[in-house]
Short mmCIF file of C-alpha atoms in Angstrom, two decimals:
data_model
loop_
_atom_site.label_atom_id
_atom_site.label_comp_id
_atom_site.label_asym_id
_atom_site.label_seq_id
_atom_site.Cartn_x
_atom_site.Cartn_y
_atom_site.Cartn_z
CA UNK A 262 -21.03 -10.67 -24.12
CA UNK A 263 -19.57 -13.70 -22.37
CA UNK A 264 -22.22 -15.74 -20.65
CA UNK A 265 -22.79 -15.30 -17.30
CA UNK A 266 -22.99 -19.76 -16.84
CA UNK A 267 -20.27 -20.04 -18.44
CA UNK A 268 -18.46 -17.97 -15.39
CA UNK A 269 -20.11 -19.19 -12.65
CA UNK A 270 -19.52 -23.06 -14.30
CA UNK A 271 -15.55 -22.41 -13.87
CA UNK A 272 -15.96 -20.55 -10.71
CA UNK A 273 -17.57 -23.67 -9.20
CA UNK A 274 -15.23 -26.01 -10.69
CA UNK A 275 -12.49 -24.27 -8.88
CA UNK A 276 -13.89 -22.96 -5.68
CA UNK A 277 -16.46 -25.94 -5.51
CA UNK A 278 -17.48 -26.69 -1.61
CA UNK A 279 -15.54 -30.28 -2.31
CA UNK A 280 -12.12 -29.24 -3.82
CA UNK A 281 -9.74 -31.70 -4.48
CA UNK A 282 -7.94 -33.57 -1.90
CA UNK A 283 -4.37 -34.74 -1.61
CA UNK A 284 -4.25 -37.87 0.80
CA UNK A 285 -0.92 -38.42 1.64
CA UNK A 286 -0.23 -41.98 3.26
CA UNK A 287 0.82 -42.40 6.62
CA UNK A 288 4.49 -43.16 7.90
CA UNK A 289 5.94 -46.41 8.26
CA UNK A 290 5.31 -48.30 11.76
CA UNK A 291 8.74 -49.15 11.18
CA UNK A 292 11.18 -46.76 10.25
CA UNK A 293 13.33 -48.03 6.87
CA UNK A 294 16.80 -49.22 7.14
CA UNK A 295 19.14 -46.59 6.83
CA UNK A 296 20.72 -47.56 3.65
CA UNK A 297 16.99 -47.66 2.06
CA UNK A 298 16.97 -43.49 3.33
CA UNK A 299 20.42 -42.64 1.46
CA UNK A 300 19.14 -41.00 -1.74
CA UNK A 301 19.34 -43.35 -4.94
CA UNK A 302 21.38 -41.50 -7.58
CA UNK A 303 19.89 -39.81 -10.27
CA UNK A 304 15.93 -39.85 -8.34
CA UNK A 305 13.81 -36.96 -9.34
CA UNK A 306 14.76 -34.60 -6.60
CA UNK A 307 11.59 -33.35 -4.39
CA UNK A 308 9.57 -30.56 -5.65
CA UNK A 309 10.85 -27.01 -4.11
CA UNK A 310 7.49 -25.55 -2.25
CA UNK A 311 9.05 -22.12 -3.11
CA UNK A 312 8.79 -22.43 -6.63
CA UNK A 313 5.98 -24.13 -6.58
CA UNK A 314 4.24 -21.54 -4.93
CA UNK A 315 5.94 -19.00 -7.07
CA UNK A 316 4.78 -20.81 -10.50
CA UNK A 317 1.17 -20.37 -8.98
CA UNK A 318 1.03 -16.81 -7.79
CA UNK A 319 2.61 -16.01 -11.51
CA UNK A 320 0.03 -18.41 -13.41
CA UNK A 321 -2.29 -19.91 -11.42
CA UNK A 322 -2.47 -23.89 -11.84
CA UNK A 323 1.39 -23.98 -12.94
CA UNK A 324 2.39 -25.17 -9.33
CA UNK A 325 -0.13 -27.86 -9.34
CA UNK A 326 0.54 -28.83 -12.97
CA UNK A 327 4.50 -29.59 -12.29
CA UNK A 328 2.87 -31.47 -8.93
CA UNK A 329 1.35 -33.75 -11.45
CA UNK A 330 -2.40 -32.37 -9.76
CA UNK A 331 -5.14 -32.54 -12.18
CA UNK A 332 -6.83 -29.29 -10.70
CA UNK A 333 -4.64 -26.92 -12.50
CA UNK A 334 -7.18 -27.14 -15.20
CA UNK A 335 -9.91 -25.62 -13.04
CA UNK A 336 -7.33 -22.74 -11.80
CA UNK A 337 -5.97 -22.16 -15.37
CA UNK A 338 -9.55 -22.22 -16.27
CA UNK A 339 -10.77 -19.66 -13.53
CA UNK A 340 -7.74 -17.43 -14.72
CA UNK A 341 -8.84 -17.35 -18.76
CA UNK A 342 -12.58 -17.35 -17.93
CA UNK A 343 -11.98 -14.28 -15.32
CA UNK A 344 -9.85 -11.85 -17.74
CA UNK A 345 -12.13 -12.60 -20.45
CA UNK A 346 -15.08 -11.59 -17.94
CA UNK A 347 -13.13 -8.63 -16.95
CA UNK A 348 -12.43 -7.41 -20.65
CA UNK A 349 -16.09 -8.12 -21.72
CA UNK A 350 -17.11 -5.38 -18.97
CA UNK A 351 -14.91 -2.94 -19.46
CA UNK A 352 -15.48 -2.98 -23.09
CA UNK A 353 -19.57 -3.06 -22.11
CA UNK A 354 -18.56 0.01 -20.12
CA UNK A 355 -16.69 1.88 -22.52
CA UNK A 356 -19.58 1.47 -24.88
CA UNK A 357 -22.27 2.88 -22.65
CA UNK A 358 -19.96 5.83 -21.86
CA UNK A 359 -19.54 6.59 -25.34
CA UNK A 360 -23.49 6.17 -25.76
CA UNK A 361 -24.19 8.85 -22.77
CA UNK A 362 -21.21 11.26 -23.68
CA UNK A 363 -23.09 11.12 -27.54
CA UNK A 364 -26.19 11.56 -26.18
CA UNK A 365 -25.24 14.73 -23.82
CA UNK A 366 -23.53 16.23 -26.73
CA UNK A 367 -26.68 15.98 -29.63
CA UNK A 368 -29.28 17.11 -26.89
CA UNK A 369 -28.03 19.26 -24.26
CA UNK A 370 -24.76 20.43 -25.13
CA UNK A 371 -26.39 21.93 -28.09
CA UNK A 372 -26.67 25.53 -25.92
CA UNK A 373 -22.02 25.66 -25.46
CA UNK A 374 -20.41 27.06 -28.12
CA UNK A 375 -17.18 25.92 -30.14
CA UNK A 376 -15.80 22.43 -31.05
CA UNK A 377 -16.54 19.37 -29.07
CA UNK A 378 -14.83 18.81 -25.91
CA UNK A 379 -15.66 16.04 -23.15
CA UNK A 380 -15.19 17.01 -19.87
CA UNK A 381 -14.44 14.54 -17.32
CA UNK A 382 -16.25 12.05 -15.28
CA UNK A 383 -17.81 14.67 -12.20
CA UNK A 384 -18.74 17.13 -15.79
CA UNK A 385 -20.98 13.83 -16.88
CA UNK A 386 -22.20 13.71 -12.75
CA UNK A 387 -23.10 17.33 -13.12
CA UNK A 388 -25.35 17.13 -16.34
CA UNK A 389 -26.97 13.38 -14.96
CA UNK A 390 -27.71 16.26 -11.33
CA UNK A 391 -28.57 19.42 -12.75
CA UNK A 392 -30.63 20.49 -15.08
CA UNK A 393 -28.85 23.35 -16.45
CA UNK A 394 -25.17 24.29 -16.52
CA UNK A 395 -26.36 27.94 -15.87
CA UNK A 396 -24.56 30.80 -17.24
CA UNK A 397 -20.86 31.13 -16.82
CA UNK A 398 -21.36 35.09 -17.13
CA UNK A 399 -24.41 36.30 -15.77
CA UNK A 400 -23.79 39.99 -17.32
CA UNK A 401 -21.13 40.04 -20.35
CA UNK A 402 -21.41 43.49 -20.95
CA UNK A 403 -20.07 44.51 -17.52
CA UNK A 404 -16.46 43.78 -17.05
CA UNK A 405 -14.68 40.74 -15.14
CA UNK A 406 -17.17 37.47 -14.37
CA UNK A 407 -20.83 37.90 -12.91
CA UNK A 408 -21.16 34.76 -11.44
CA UNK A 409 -24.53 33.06 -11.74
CA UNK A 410 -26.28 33.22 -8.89
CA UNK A 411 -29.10 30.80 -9.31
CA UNK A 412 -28.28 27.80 -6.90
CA UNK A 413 -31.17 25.42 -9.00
CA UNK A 414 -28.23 25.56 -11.56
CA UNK A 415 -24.61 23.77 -11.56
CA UNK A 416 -22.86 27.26 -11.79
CA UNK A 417 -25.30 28.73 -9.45
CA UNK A 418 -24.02 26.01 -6.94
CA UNK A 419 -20.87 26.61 -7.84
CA UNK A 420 -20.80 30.44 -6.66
CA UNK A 421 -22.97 29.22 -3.78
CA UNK A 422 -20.11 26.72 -2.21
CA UNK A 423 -17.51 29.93 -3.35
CA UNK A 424 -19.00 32.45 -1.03
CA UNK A 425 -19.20 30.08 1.59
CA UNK A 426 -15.47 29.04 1.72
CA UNK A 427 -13.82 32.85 0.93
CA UNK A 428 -16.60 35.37 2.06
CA UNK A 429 -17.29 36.32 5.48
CA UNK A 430 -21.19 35.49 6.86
CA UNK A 431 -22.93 38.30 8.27
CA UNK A 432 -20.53 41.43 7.59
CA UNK A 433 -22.71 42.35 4.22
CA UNK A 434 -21.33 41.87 0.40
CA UNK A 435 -17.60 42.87 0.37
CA UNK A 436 -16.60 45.02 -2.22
CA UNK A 437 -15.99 43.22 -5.88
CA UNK A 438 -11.93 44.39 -5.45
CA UNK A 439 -11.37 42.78 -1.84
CA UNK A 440 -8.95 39.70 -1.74
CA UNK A 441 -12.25 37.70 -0.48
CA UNK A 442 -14.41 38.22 -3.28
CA UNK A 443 -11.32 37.40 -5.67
CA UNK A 444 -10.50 34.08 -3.94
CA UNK A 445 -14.54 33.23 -4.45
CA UNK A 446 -14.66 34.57 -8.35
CA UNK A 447 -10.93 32.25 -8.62
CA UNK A 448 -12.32 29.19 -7.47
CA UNK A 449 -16.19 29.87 -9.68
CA UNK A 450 -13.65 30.21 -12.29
CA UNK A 451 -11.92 26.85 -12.01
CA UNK A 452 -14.72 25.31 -11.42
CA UNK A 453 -17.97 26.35 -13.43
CA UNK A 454 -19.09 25.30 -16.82
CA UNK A 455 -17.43 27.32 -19.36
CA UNK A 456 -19.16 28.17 -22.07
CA UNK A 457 -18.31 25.56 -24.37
CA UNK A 458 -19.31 23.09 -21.72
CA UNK A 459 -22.55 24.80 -21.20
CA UNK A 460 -25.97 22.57 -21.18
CA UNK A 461 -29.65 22.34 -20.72
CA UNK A 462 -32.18 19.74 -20.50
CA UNK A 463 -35.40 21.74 -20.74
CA UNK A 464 -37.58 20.34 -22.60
CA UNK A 465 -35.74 17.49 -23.16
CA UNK A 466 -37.00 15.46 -20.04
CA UNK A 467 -36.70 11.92 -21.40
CA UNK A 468 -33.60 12.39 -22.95
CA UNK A 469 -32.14 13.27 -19.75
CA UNK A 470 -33.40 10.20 -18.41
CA UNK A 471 -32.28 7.80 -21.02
CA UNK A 472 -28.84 9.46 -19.73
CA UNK A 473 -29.16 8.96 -16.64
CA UNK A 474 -29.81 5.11 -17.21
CA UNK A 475 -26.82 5.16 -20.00
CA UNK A 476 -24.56 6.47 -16.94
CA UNK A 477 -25.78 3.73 -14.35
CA UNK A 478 -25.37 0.91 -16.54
CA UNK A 479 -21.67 2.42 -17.68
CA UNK A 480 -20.85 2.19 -13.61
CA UNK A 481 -22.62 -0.91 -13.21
CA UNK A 482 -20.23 -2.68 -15.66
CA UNK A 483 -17.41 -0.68 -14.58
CA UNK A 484 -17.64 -1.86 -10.68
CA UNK A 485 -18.30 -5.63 -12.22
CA UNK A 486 -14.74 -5.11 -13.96
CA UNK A 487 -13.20 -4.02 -10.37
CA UNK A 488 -14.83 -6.95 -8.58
CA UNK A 489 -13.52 -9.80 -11.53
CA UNK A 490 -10.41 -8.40 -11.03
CA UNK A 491 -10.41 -9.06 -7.47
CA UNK A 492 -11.52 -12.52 -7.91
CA UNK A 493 -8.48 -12.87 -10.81
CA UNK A 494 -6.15 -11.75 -7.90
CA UNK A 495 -7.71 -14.45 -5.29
CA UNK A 496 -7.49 -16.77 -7.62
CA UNK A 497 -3.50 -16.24 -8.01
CA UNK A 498 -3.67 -16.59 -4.18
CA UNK A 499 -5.39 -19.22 -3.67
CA UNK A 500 -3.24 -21.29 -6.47
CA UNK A 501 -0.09 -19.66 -4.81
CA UNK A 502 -1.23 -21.27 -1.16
CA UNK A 503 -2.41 -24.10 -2.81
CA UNK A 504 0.79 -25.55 -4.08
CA UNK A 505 3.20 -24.26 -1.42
CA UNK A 506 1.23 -26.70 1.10
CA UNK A 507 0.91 -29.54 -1.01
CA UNK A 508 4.82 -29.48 -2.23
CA UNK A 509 5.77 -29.31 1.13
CA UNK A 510 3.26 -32.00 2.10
CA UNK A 511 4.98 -34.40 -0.33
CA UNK A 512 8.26 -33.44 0.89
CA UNK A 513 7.20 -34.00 4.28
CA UNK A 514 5.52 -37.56 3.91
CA UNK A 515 5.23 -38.21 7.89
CA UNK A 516 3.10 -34.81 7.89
CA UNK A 517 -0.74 -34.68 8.01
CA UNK A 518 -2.19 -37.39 6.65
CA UNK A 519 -5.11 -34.75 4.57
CA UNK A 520 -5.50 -31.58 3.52
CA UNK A 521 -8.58 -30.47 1.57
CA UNK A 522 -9.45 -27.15 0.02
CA UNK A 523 -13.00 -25.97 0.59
CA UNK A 524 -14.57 -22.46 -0.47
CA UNK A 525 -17.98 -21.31 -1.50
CA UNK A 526 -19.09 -17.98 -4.11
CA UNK A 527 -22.58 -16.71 -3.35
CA UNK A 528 -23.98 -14.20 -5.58
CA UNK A 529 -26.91 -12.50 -4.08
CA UNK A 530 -28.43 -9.60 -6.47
CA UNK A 531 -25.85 -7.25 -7.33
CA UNK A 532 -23.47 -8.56 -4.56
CA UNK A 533 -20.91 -11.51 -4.95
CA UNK A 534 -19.59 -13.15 -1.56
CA UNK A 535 -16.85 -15.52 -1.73
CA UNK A 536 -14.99 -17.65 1.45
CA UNK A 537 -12.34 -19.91 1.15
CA UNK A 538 -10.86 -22.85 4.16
CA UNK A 539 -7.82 -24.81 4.19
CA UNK A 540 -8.64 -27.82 6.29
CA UNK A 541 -4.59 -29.61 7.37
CA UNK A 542 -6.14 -32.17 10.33
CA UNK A 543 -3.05 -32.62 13.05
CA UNK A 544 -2.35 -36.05 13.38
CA UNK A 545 -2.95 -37.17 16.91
CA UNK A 546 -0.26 -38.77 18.89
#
């Protein structure tokens, strides 16, 4: 697992509260002599703020690397440390998935019948919920589906939220052959446990519960993923922003004299906060 300092020690070298600052020196009292404002032949021509900006948003710290800045390291270093963050927890979250998927299989998944099949992620919600699938046929000798009608069970719930949607309240049972009670057996149907994904936790109470704590620390990495991949993609911004204001502040020599970068991460529990400020002070006439 990548250590956690080692993230937070590149975050702060690139959003740090005192960034570095480009001071570009004021203009001339004087203005130059004309001939000394012709272009010299063969001069380095002016970085393009464009490009600069487009080398950034692409790889962060490129734009500030070809303006000879020495914080490129810290954005290149933000950009590395970030996807290598990112895989970690995804991989971290992958493995606890497979753990609770394993787990739900050996202990209650032990009452379906046939091969092994994993369902997907609301079938894992369902068995971390319920305690028991429920039957998917309440009475196989008579013909058609007896939905289960125990609403303590997943299937039972199932056939509850069915006869709510597609059968009337109040007018009695309708007959087993009316289009109502065929819309409400179609949608049990598609959306019960099937036999083979059948399942039952009695009697296996703290297996259940090692599941459930599998399954939270599977989403727990997961949403850690989603939020270091948002801070990958503000990082590409920020680099992106970055250069296009300092290229065009070195093209523009009689512009602001300073800009500075400031931004702060706060992580707070589970919860990371991060703000960012581009200070450009207007020079006063």
């Amino acid at each position: 697992m990548l250590p956690r300092a080692a993230l937070a020690w590149m975050l702060l070298a690139l959003f740090g509260d005192s960034a570095d600052a480009q001071r570009v020196p004021e203009a001339p009292a004087v203005p130059p002599p004309a001939a000394a404002m012709e272009p010299v032949a063969g001069a380095p021509a002016a970085p393009s703020a464009p490009r600069m900006m487009l080398l950034s948003a692409v790889a962060p710290g490129a734009g500030q690397y070809g303006l000879g800045q020495k914080r490129w390291i810290a954005y290149a270093a933000a950009e590395v440390v970030g996807w290598l963050w990112y895989v970690d927890r995804r991989g971290e979250g992958r493995d606890f998935e497979a753990r609770y998927r394993d787990l739900a299989w050996d202990v209650a998944r032990r009452v379906g019948t046939g091969e092994r099949r994993d369902g997907d992620f609301e079938y894992y919600e369902a068995l971390a919920k319920y305690e028991r699938s429920g039957a998917f046929d309440a009475d196989p000798v008579r013909e058609g589906i007896q939905p289960e009608s125990d609403v303590e069970t997943y299937n039972g719930s199932v056939w509850a939220l069915a006869r709510a949607m597609y059968l009337p309240v109040g007018s009695g049972a309708p007959p087993e052959d009316s289009p109502e009670y065929e819309r409400a057996v179609a949608y049990y149907r598609a959306h019960a446990a099937s036999p083979e994904f059948a399942w039952s936790w009695v009697g296996n109470g703290g297996a259940r519960q090692r599941y459930r704590e599998l399954m939270r620390s599977s989403d727990e990495a997961f949403r850690a993923a989603t939020r270091t991949l948002g801070l990958i993609l503000a990082n590409h911004a920020v680099s992106a922003v970055d250069a296009l204001v300092s290229a065009r502040l070195r093209g523009h020599r009689d512009a602001a004299p300073l800009i500075q970068f400031e931004s702060a991460l706060r992580v707070r529990g589970s919860e990371t906060s991060w703000s960012a400020m581009v200070r450009i002070p207007w020079p006063r006439r």
